[in-house]
Amino acid sequence: MALRSRITGIGSYLPPQVVTNDDLTEFMDTSDEWITQRTGIKQRHWVDSAGVTTSDLALEAAREAMAMAGVEAGDLDMIFLATISPDHFFPGTAVFLQRKLGAPGIPAIDVRQQCTGFIYGTSMADQYIRTGMAERVLVVGAEIHSKGLDISTEGRDVAVLFGDGAGAMVLEAADITDPATERHILSTHLHADGTYAEDLWVPAPGMAVGTRMVTHDIVDRKLVYPKMNGRNVYVHAVKRMPEAIRESLDANGVQLDEVDLFVFHQANLRINEAVAQRMGIPPEKVYNTIEQFANTTAATIPIGLAEAAKEGRLKPGMMVSSTAFGSGFTWASMLYRW
Ligand code: UT7
């Protein structure tokens, strides 16, 4: 018998407003053709009200996941919330989610690993469960990117890529006797290389830029918007994601063709197609949502799982592989029986 994490609930939430590629042409010199060809994105969801926060989206996704698991706020032992679009500079967004859920007292931890944040959060939750420190853990990825993008022709290379949304997962401790057949997380594998930190980042506000954290100069130089070396992100992503998938398969003695579904991070459809092609994964085994939701950073994987489950593409007992690559650079993988 071994103590392992079982996924008992999954949920997602997308704000109602849909913004198509054509809608973006109102704000910047771009086209549906350019965006579709390079990224596969056709539309994204953006919040339509100043009052909506990242923790609000997280709350909706968490409620859905907890309802599926039959878990109340008072049953939770820990909360991990992965986001790069926090409600405030501090405290972390996890405490706002905790307050809205009504689960005072338990640890509420923000994860700052960008596109890889959900797998980092799941990995940490898994370690607490394996060591018997926690029995029920909520892991959430949530983002409101739309308020933080440079929605102009100058910012178009990044602005077209990102959407708002949230996904959540409930993990519960399970005593596993037959690891080959029982539903659980087999393993998680985390990596980072700060050499490339400036290839995808938001330079300010922060303590490394100037003598004051916020100045008119910082705003005028648009240092508060994401900057990306898109080519370099692409080159590293298509190398690191296959490596991470292979690492998780080798760690568990699982063959590639034993995986039923691949639910990757959604940065760019071209990245995911290249990863599948390099590894010899049949396209029908890769579940993508980027066409509808664009890149929701920490939320893409749980949103993908929730959507795949609702569509009946993801069924209990399936072997699933997830991998992500993003800012940092960070990359990671997880292998699990759903
Ligand atoms: O993890 C976060 C998401 N990150 C990624 O997805 C990174 C992966 N990177 C990529 O997939 C590609 O680098 C992009 C899709 C982001 C960009 O494709 P690219 O072929 O590397 O484009 P580019 O930056 O070299 O730009 C090509 C042209 C430029 O015009 P000129 O200089 O050739 O006249 C850009 O100004 O496309 C122009 N351009 C756009 N045109 C219309 C850049 N963004 C846009 C846009 N609409 N949104």
Short mmCIF file of C-alpha atoms and ligand atoms in Angstrom, two decimals:
data_model
loop_
_atom_site.label_atom_id
_atom_site.label_comp_id
_atom_site.label_asym_id
_atom_site.label_seq_id
_atom_site.Cartn_x
_atom_site.Cartn_y
_atom_site.Cartn_z
CA MET A 1 0.00 0.00 0.00
CA ALA A 2 1.22 3.46 -0.85
CA LEU A 3 -0.22 6.89 -0.15
CA ARG A 4 -0.82 8.69 -3.44
CA SER A 5 -2.88 11.59 -4.81
CA ARG A 6 -6.09 10.92 -6.69
CA ILE A 7 -7.82 13.56 -8.80
CA THR A 8 -11.42 13.60 -7.58
CA GLY A 9 -12.67 16.90 -9.00
CA ILE A 10 -12.00 19.21 -11.91
CA GLY A 11 -13.57 22.52 -12.84
CA SER A 12 -13.16 25.49 -15.14
CA TYR A 13 -14.50 28.99 -15.56
CA LEU A 14 -14.25 31.34 -18.53
CA PRO A 15 -15.62 34.88 -18.24
CA PRO A 16 -18.59 35.33 -20.60
CA GLN A 17 -17.19 37.97 -22.98
CA VAL A 18 -15.72 36.43 -26.16
CA VAL A 19 -13.17 38.52 -28.11
CA THR A 20 -12.52 37.27 -31.63
CA ASN A 21 -9.43 37.94 -33.73
CA ASP A 22 -11.52 40.29 -35.83
CA ASP A 23 -12.53 42.19 -32.66
CA LEU A 24 -8.83 42.86 -31.98
CA THR A 25 -8.41 44.69 -35.31
CA GLU A 26 -10.33 47.55 -33.67
CA PHE A 27 -7.36 48.18 -31.34
CA MET A 28 -4.32 47.13 -33.38
CA ASP A 29 -3.01 46.40 -36.85
CA THR A 30 -3.51 42.63 -36.98
CA SER A 31 -5.65 40.08 -38.80
CA ASP A 32 -7.50 36.85 -38.20
CA GLU A 33 -5.29 35.27 -40.85
CA TRP A 34 -2.00 36.24 -39.13
CA ILE A 35 -3.16 35.10 -35.69
CA THR A 36 -4.74 31.84 -36.92
CA GLN A 37 -1.78 30.82 -39.08
CA ARG A 38 0.89 31.49 -36.46
CA THR A 39 -0.94 30.41 -33.30
CA GLY A 40 -4.18 28.53 -34.06
CA ILE A 41 -6.10 31.04 -31.89
CA LYS A 42 -9.54 32.15 -33.17
CA GLN A 43 -10.91 33.81 -30.05
CA ARG A 44 -10.31 34.32 -26.32
CA HIS A 45 -12.43 35.22 -23.29
CA TRP A 46 -11.71 38.55 -21.59
CA VAL A 47 -13.39 39.91 -18.47
CA ASP A 48 -15.75 42.76 -19.24
CA SER A 49 -15.84 44.54 -15.91
CA ALA A 50 -13.22 46.35 -13.82
CA GLY A 51 -14.63 44.74 -10.68
CA VAL A 52 -13.84 41.14 -11.69
CA THR A 53 -10.63 39.79 -10.13
CA THR A 54 -8.41 36.77 -10.69
CA SER A 55 -9.59 35.26 -7.40
CA ASP A 56 -13.21 35.60 -8.62
CA LEU A 57 -12.44 33.41 -11.65
CA ALA A 58 -10.51 31.01 -9.39
CA LEU A 59 -13.52 30.79 -7.05
CA GLU A 60 -15.91 29.74 -9.84
CA ALA A 61 -13.53 27.02 -11.09
CA ALA A 62 -12.83 25.84 -7.53
CA ARG A 63 -16.55 25.55 -6.74
CA GLU A 64 -17.08 23.35 -9.79
CA ALA A 65 -14.13 21.09 -8.94
CA MET A 66 -15.18 20.83 -5.29
CA ALA A 67 -18.78 20.01 -6.23
CA MET A 68 -17.55 17.19 -8.48
CA ALA A 69 -15.36 15.84 -5.66
CA GLY A 70 -18.12 16.27 -3.06
CA VAL A 71 -15.70 18.32 -0.96
CA GLU A 72 -16.72 21.33 1.19
CA ALA A 73 -14.43 24.27 1.95
CA GLY A 74 -14.04 23.00 5.50
CA ASP A 75 -12.70 19.66 4.22
CA LEU A 76 -9.68 21.25 2.50
CA ASP A 77 -6.23 21.00 4.09
CA MET A 78 -4.35 23.33 1.69
CA ILE A 79 -4.83 25.64 -1.28
CA PHE A 80 -2.31 26.24 -4.05
CA LEU A 81 -3.13 29.01 -6.53
CA ALA A 82 -0.93 29.48 -9.58
CA THR A 83 -1.16 32.89 -11.25
CA ILE A 84 0.95 35.60 -12.84
CA SER A 85 -1.92 38.08 -12.79
CA PRO A 86 -2.49 38.47 -9.04
CA ASP A 87 -5.28 40.50 -7.47
CA HIS A 88 -2.67 42.65 -5.68
CA PHE A 89 1.13 42.97 -5.38
CA PHE A 90 0.76 41.38 -1.94
CA PRO A 91 -0.69 39.45 -0.20
CA GLY A 92 -0.90 36.56 -2.62
CA THR A 93 -4.10 35.78 -4.48
CA ALA A 94 -4.53 32.41 -2.72
CA VAL A 95 -5.65 34.15 0.50
CA PHE A 96 -8.36 36.06 -1.38
CA LEU A 97 -9.58 32.78 -2.86
CA GLN A 98 -9.44 31.20 0.59
CA ARG A 99 -11.53 34.05 2.04
CA LYS A 100 -14.11 33.76 -0.74
CA LEU A 101 -14.31 29.99 -0.29
CA GLY A 102 -14.66 30.33 3.49
CA ALA A 103 -11.76 28.08 4.49
CA PRO A 104 -9.90 30.10 7.15
CA GLY A 105 -6.79 28.78 8.87
CA ILE A 106 -5.42 26.40 6.26
CA PRO A 107 -2.27 27.27 4.26
CA ALA A 108 -3.03 29.23 1.09
CA ILE A 109 0.01 29.37 -1.18
CA ASP A 110 0.66 31.35 -4.37
CA VAL A 111 2.71 29.63 -7.09
CA ARG A 112 4.70 31.94 -9.38
CA GLN A 113 5.85 29.62 -12.17
CA GLN A 114 3.94 31.17 -15.08
CA CYS A 115 2.77 28.70 -17.75
CA THR A 116 4.22 25.83 -15.71
CA GLY A 117 2.56 26.99 -12.49
CA PHE A 118 -0.26 24.47 -12.45
CA ILE A 119 2.09 21.49 -12.68
CA TYR A 120 4.37 23.03 -10.03
CA GLY A 121 1.34 23.50 -7.75
CA THR A 122 0.10 19.97 -8.39
CA SER A 123 3.57 18.61 -7.70
CA MET A 124 3.76 20.39 -4.34
CA ALA A 125 0.25 19.24 -3.41
CA ASP A 126 1.24 15.69 -4.37
CA GLN A 127 4.29 15.79 -2.07
CA TYR A 128 2.16 16.89 0.91
CA ILE A 129 -0.31 14.08 0.21
CA ARG A 130 2.37 11.42 -0.27
CA THR A 131 3.98 12.33 3.05
CA GLY A 132 0.66 12.24 4.89
CA MET A 133 0.75 15.98 5.65
CA ALA A 134 -2.51 16.68 3.78
CA GLU A 135 -5.54 14.66 2.70
CA ARG A 136 -7.46 17.07 0.48
CA VAL A 137 -5.79 19.81 -1.52
CA LEU A 138 -7.23 22.35 -3.94
CA VAL A 139 -4.94 23.35 -6.83
CA VAL A 140 -6.04 26.25 -9.01
CA GLY A 141 -4.66 28.09 -12.03
CA ALA A 142 -6.30 31.47 -12.72
CA GLU A 143 -5.45 34.47 -14.86
CA ILE A 144 -6.81 37.83 -15.93
CA HIS A 145 -4.39 38.81 -18.68
CA SER A 146 -6.64 41.24 -20.51
CA LYS A 147 -6.11 44.05 -17.97
CA GLY A 148 -2.30 43.73 -18.25
CA LEU A 149 -1.66 43.60 -22.00
CA ASP A 150 -0.50 46.34 -24.33
CA ILE A 151 -3.59 46.30 -26.55
CA SER A 152 -2.05 48.37 -29.35
CA THR A 153 -0.09 47.67 -32.52
CA GLU A 154 3.12 48.02 -30.51
CA GLY A 155 2.06 45.19 -28.20
CA ARG A 156 0.34 43.00 -30.78
CA ASP A 157 2.95 40.20 -30.84
CA VAL A 158 2.00 39.34 -27.24
CA ALA A 159 -1.51 40.78 -26.82
CA VAL A 160 -3.15 38.44 -29.32
CA LEU A 161 -1.89 35.34 -27.51
CA PHE A 162 -3.49 35.61 -24.09
CA GLY A 163 -6.93 34.98 -22.61
CA ASP A 164 -8.58 35.08 -19.18
CA GLY A 165 -9.86 32.02 -17.35
CA ALA A 166 -9.44 29.60 -14.47
CA GLY A 167 -9.23 25.87 -13.85
CA ALA A 168 -9.20 23.94 -10.59
CA MET A 169 -8.50 20.44 -9.37
CA VAL A 170 -9.17 18.61 -6.10
CA LEU A 171 -6.56 16.05 -5.06
CA GLU A 172 -7.35 13.51 -2.35
CA ALA A 173 -5.16 10.97 -0.57
CA ALA A 174 -5.73 7.37 -1.67
CA ASP A 175 -4.17 4.12 -0.49
CA ILE A 176 -2.95 2.49 -3.68
CA THR A 177 -2.38 -1.25 -3.82
CA ASP A 178 -2.10 -1.71 -7.59
CA PRO A 179 -0.24 1.28 -9.13
CA ALA A 180 -0.65 -0.17 -12.63
CA THR A 181 -4.43 0.10 -12.66
CA GLU A 182 -5.60 2.40 -9.86
CA ARG A 183 -6.38 6.08 -10.48
CA HIS A 184 -3.63 8.33 -9.12
CA ILE A 185 -0.82 10.72 -10.01
CA LEU A 186 2.15 8.56 -10.99
CA SER A 187 4.77 11.33 -10.91
CA THR A 188 5.58 14.98 -11.52
CA HIS A 189 8.86 16.41 -12.90
CA LEU A 190 9.86 20.06 -12.51
CA HIS A 191 12.58 22.13 -14.22
CA ALA A 192 13.76 25.73 -14.54
CA ASP A 193 16.58 27.65 -16.21
CA GLY A 194 16.85 31.33 -15.29
CA THR A 195 19.34 31.93 -18.11
CA TYR A 196 16.38 32.89 -20.26
CA ALA A 197 14.36 34.89 -17.70
CA GLU A 198 14.23 37.99 -19.91
CA ASP A 199 12.94 36.11 -22.98
CA LEU A 200 9.40 36.21 -21.59
CA TRP A 201 8.79 38.62 -18.74
CA VAL A 202 7.17 41.71 -17.31
CA PRO A 203 10.11 43.90 -16.24
CA ALA A 204 8.23 46.19 -13.83
CA PRO A 205 6.99 47.02 -11.28
CA GLY A 206 9.77 45.42 -9.27
CA MET A 207 12.79 46.27 -7.15
CA ALA A 208 15.29 45.76 -10.00
CA VAL A 209 14.14 48.71 -12.09
CA GLY A 210 15.14 52.19 -10.89
CA THR A 211 15.18 53.67 -7.41
CA ARG A 212 11.41 53.69 -6.98
CA MET A 213 9.13 50.73 -7.74
CA VAL A 214 6.61 52.78 -9.71
CA THR A 215 7.48 55.91 -11.70
CA HIS A 216 5.95 57.70 -14.66
CA ASP A 217 9.07 56.74 -16.61
CA ILE A 218 8.42 53.02 -16.03
CA VAL A 219 4.88 53.41 -17.29
CA ASP A 220 5.90 55.64 -20.24
CA ARG A 221 8.52 53.07 -21.34
CA LYS A 222 5.80 50.39 -21.21
CA LEU A 223 7.89 48.24 -18.84
CA VAL A 224 4.67 47.08 -17.17
CA TYR A 225 3.69 45.02 -20.21
CA PRO A 226 4.84 41.48 -21.09
CA LYS A 227 7.80 41.25 -23.49
CA MET A 228 8.65 38.11 -25.39
CA ASN A 229 11.35 36.72 -27.63
CA GLY A 230 8.82 34.52 -29.42
CA ARG A 231 11.30 32.61 -31.56
CA ASN A 232 13.41 31.59 -28.57
CA VAL A 233 10.34 30.53 -26.60
CA TYR A 234 9.29 28.36 -29.53
CA VAL A 235 12.74 26.75 -29.97
CA HIS A 236 13.09 25.85 -26.29
CA ALA A 237 9.46 24.74 -25.86
CA VAL A 238 9.60 22.17 -28.66
CA LYS A 239 12.80 20.73 -27.13
CA ARG A 240 11.88 20.78 -23.44
CA MET A 241 8.28 19.55 -23.62
CA PRO A 242 9.19 16.22 -25.33
CA GLU A 243 12.10 15.79 -22.88
CA ALA A 244 9.76 16.26 -19.92
CA ILE A 245 7.15 13.84 -21.30
CA ARG A 246 9.85 11.23 -21.93
CA GLU A 247 11.18 11.74 -18.38
CA SER A 248 7.76 10.97 -16.88
CA LEU A 249 7.26 7.88 -19.05
CA ASP A 250 10.72 6.51 -18.25
CA ALA A 251 10.27 7.15 -14.51
CA ASN A 252 7.20 4.90 -14.52
CA GLY A 253 8.08 2.32 -17.17
CA VAL A 254 5.13 3.48 -19.28
CA GLN A 255 5.28 3.35 -23.10
CA LEU A 256 4.22 6.35 -25.16
CA ASP A 257 1.38 4.41 -26.81
CA GLU A 258 -0.05 3.48 -23.39
CA VAL A 259 -0.97 7.15 -22.88
CA ASP A 260 -4.62 7.70 -23.84
CA LEU A 261 -4.71 11.50 -23.87
CA PHE A 262 -2.16 14.34 -23.88
CA VAL A 263 -3.41 17.55 -22.28
CA PHE A 264 -0.59 20.03 -22.88
CA HIS A 265 -0.21 23.64 -21.90
CA GLN A 266 -1.75 25.88 -24.58
CA ALA A 267 0.83 28.49 -25.64
CA ASN A 268 0.59 28.01 -29.35
CA LEU A 269 -1.02 25.34 -31.51
CA ARG A 270 2.16 25.18 -33.62
CA ILE A 271 4.22 24.30 -30.53
CA ASN A 272 1.85 21.47 -29.59
CA GLU A 273 1.77 20.14 -33.15
CA ALA A 274 5.57 20.15 -33.30
CA VAL A 275 5.84 18.35 -29.94
CA ALA A 276 3.39 15.65 -31.08
CA GLN A 277 5.14 15.26 -34.40
CA ARG A 278 8.62 15.00 -32.87
CA MET A 279 7.44 12.29 -30.46
CA GLY A 280 5.24 10.40 -32.90
CA ILE A 281 2.04 11.11 -30.94
CA PRO A 282 -1.09 10.75 -33.13
CA PRO A 283 -2.82 14.19 -33.38
CA GLU A 284 -6.15 12.75 -32.20
CA LYS A 285 -4.57 11.96 -28.81
CA VAL A 286 -3.69 15.64 -28.19
CA TYR A 287 -6.50 17.70 -26.67
CA ASN A 288 -6.22 21.41 -27.51
CA THR A 289 -8.39 24.33 -26.42
CA ILE A 290 -6.25 27.21 -27.69
CA GLU A 291 -8.55 27.93 -30.63
CA GLN A 292 -11.34 28.97 -28.22
CA PHE A 293 -9.52 30.19 -25.11
CA ALA A 294 -5.99 31.25 -26.26
CA ASN A 295 -3.19 31.04 -23.68
CA THR A 296 -4.54 31.31 -20.13
CA THR A 297 -1.08 30.56 -18.68
CA ALA A 298 -1.47 28.68 -15.36
CA ALA A 299 -5.08 27.80 -16.18
CA THR A 300 -4.66 26.00 -19.51
CA ILE A 301 -4.15 22.45 -18.22
CA PRO A 302 -7.06 22.28 -15.73
CA ILE A 303 -9.32 24.06 -18.25
CA GLY A 304 -8.30 21.45 -20.85
CA LEU A 305 -9.01 18.59 -18.45
CA ALA A 306 -12.38 20.03 -17.46
CA GLU A 307 -13.38 20.58 -21.09
CA ALA A 308 -12.17 17.13 -22.16
CA ALA A 309 -14.10 15.52 -19.30
CA LYS A 310 -17.29 17.45 -20.18
CA GLU A 311 -16.97 16.39 -23.83
CA GLY A 312 -16.45 12.74 -22.85
CA ARG A 313 -12.94 12.70 -24.37
CA LEU A 314 -11.46 12.12 -20.91
CA LYS A 315 -12.81 9.08 -19.09
CA PRO A 316 -12.00 7.53 -15.71
CA GLY A 317 -9.12 5.08 -15.92
CA MET A 318 -7.39 6.78 -18.85
CA MET A 319 -3.62 7.35 -18.70
CA VAL A 320 -3.00 11.07 -19.19
CA SER A 321 0.18 13.06 -19.77
CA SER A 322 0.53 16.81 -19.28
CA THR A 323 3.48 19.04 -19.94
CA ALA A 324 4.08 22.78 -19.92
CA PHE A 325 6.76 25.25 -20.89
CA GLY A 326 6.91 28.95 -20.16
CA SER A 327 8.50 32.02 -18.72
CA GLY A 328 11.50 31.49 -16.48
CA PHE A 329 12.17 29.41 -18.49
CA THR A 330 10.28 26.73 -16.57
CA TRP A 331 9.04 23.40 -17.82
CA ALA A 332 7.45 20.33 -16.23
CA SER A 333 5.44 17.19 -16.79
CA MET A 334 3.02 14.96 -14.95
CA LEU A 335 1.70 11.49 -15.68
CA TYR A 336 -1.55 10.33 -14.09
CA ARG A 337 -4.32 7.79 -14.34
CA TRP A 338 -7.51 9.85 -14.50
O1 UT7 B 1 4.15 31.10 -23.65
C1 UT7 B 1 3.61 32.29 -24.14
C2 UT7 B 1 3.26 32.18 -25.58
N1 UT7 B 1 4.43 32.10 -26.32
C3 UT7 B 1 4.49 31.60 -27.55
O2 UT7 B 1 3.55 31.13 -28.12
C4 UT7 B 1 5.85 31.69 -28.14
C5 UT7 B 1 6.07 30.95 -29.38
N2 UT7 B 1 6.36 31.87 -30.41
C6 UT7 B 1 5.73 31.84 -31.61
O3 UT7 B 1 4.94 30.96 -31.85
C7 UT7 B 1 6.03 32.91 -32.58
O4 UT7 B 1 7.27 33.49 -32.27
C8 UT7 B 1 4.92 33.98 -32.62
C9 UT7 B 1 3.62 33.37 -33.13
C10 UT7 B 1 4.67 34.59 -31.26
C11 UT7 B 1 5.35 35.08 -33.59
O5 UT7 B 1 5.65 34.52 -34.85
P1 UT7 B 1 6.97 34.96 -35.61
O6 UT7 B 1 6.94 34.29 -36.91
O7 UT7 B 1 8.13 34.70 -34.68
O8 UT7 B 1 6.70 36.49 -35.81
P2 UT7 B 1 7.71 37.69 -35.65
O9 UT7 B 1 7.71 38.14 -34.23
O10 UT7 B 1 9.02 37.35 -36.29
O11 UT7 B 1 7.00 38.75 -36.53
C12 UT7 B 1 6.79 38.58 -37.93
C13 UT7 B 1 6.04 39.77 -38.44
C14 UT7 B 1 6.64 41.09 -37.98
O12 UT7 B 1 6.50 42.02 -39.02
P3 UT7 B 1 7.74 42.37 -40.00
O13 UT7 B 1 8.81 42.91 -39.10
O14 UT7 B 1 8.12 41.07 -40.65
O15 UT7 B 1 7.16 43.37 -40.93
C15 UT7 B 1 5.75 41.49 -36.84
O16 UT7 B 1 5.72 42.88 -36.64
O17 UT7 B 1 4.70 39.75 -37.94
C16 UT7 B 1 4.42 40.99 -37.30
N3 UT7 B 1 3.47 40.74 -36.21
C17 UT7 B 1 2.14 40.76 -36.37
N4 UT7 B 1 1.38 41.01 -37.45
C18 UT7 B 1 0.04 40.94 -37.29
C19 UT7 B 1 3.75 40.43 -34.93
N5 UT7 B 1 2.61 40.25 -34.25
C20 UT7 B 1 1.60 40.45 -35.14
C21 UT7 B 1 0.19 40.40 -35.02
N6 UT7 B 1 -0.54 40.65 -36.14
N7 UT7 B 1 -0.44 40.11 -33.87
#
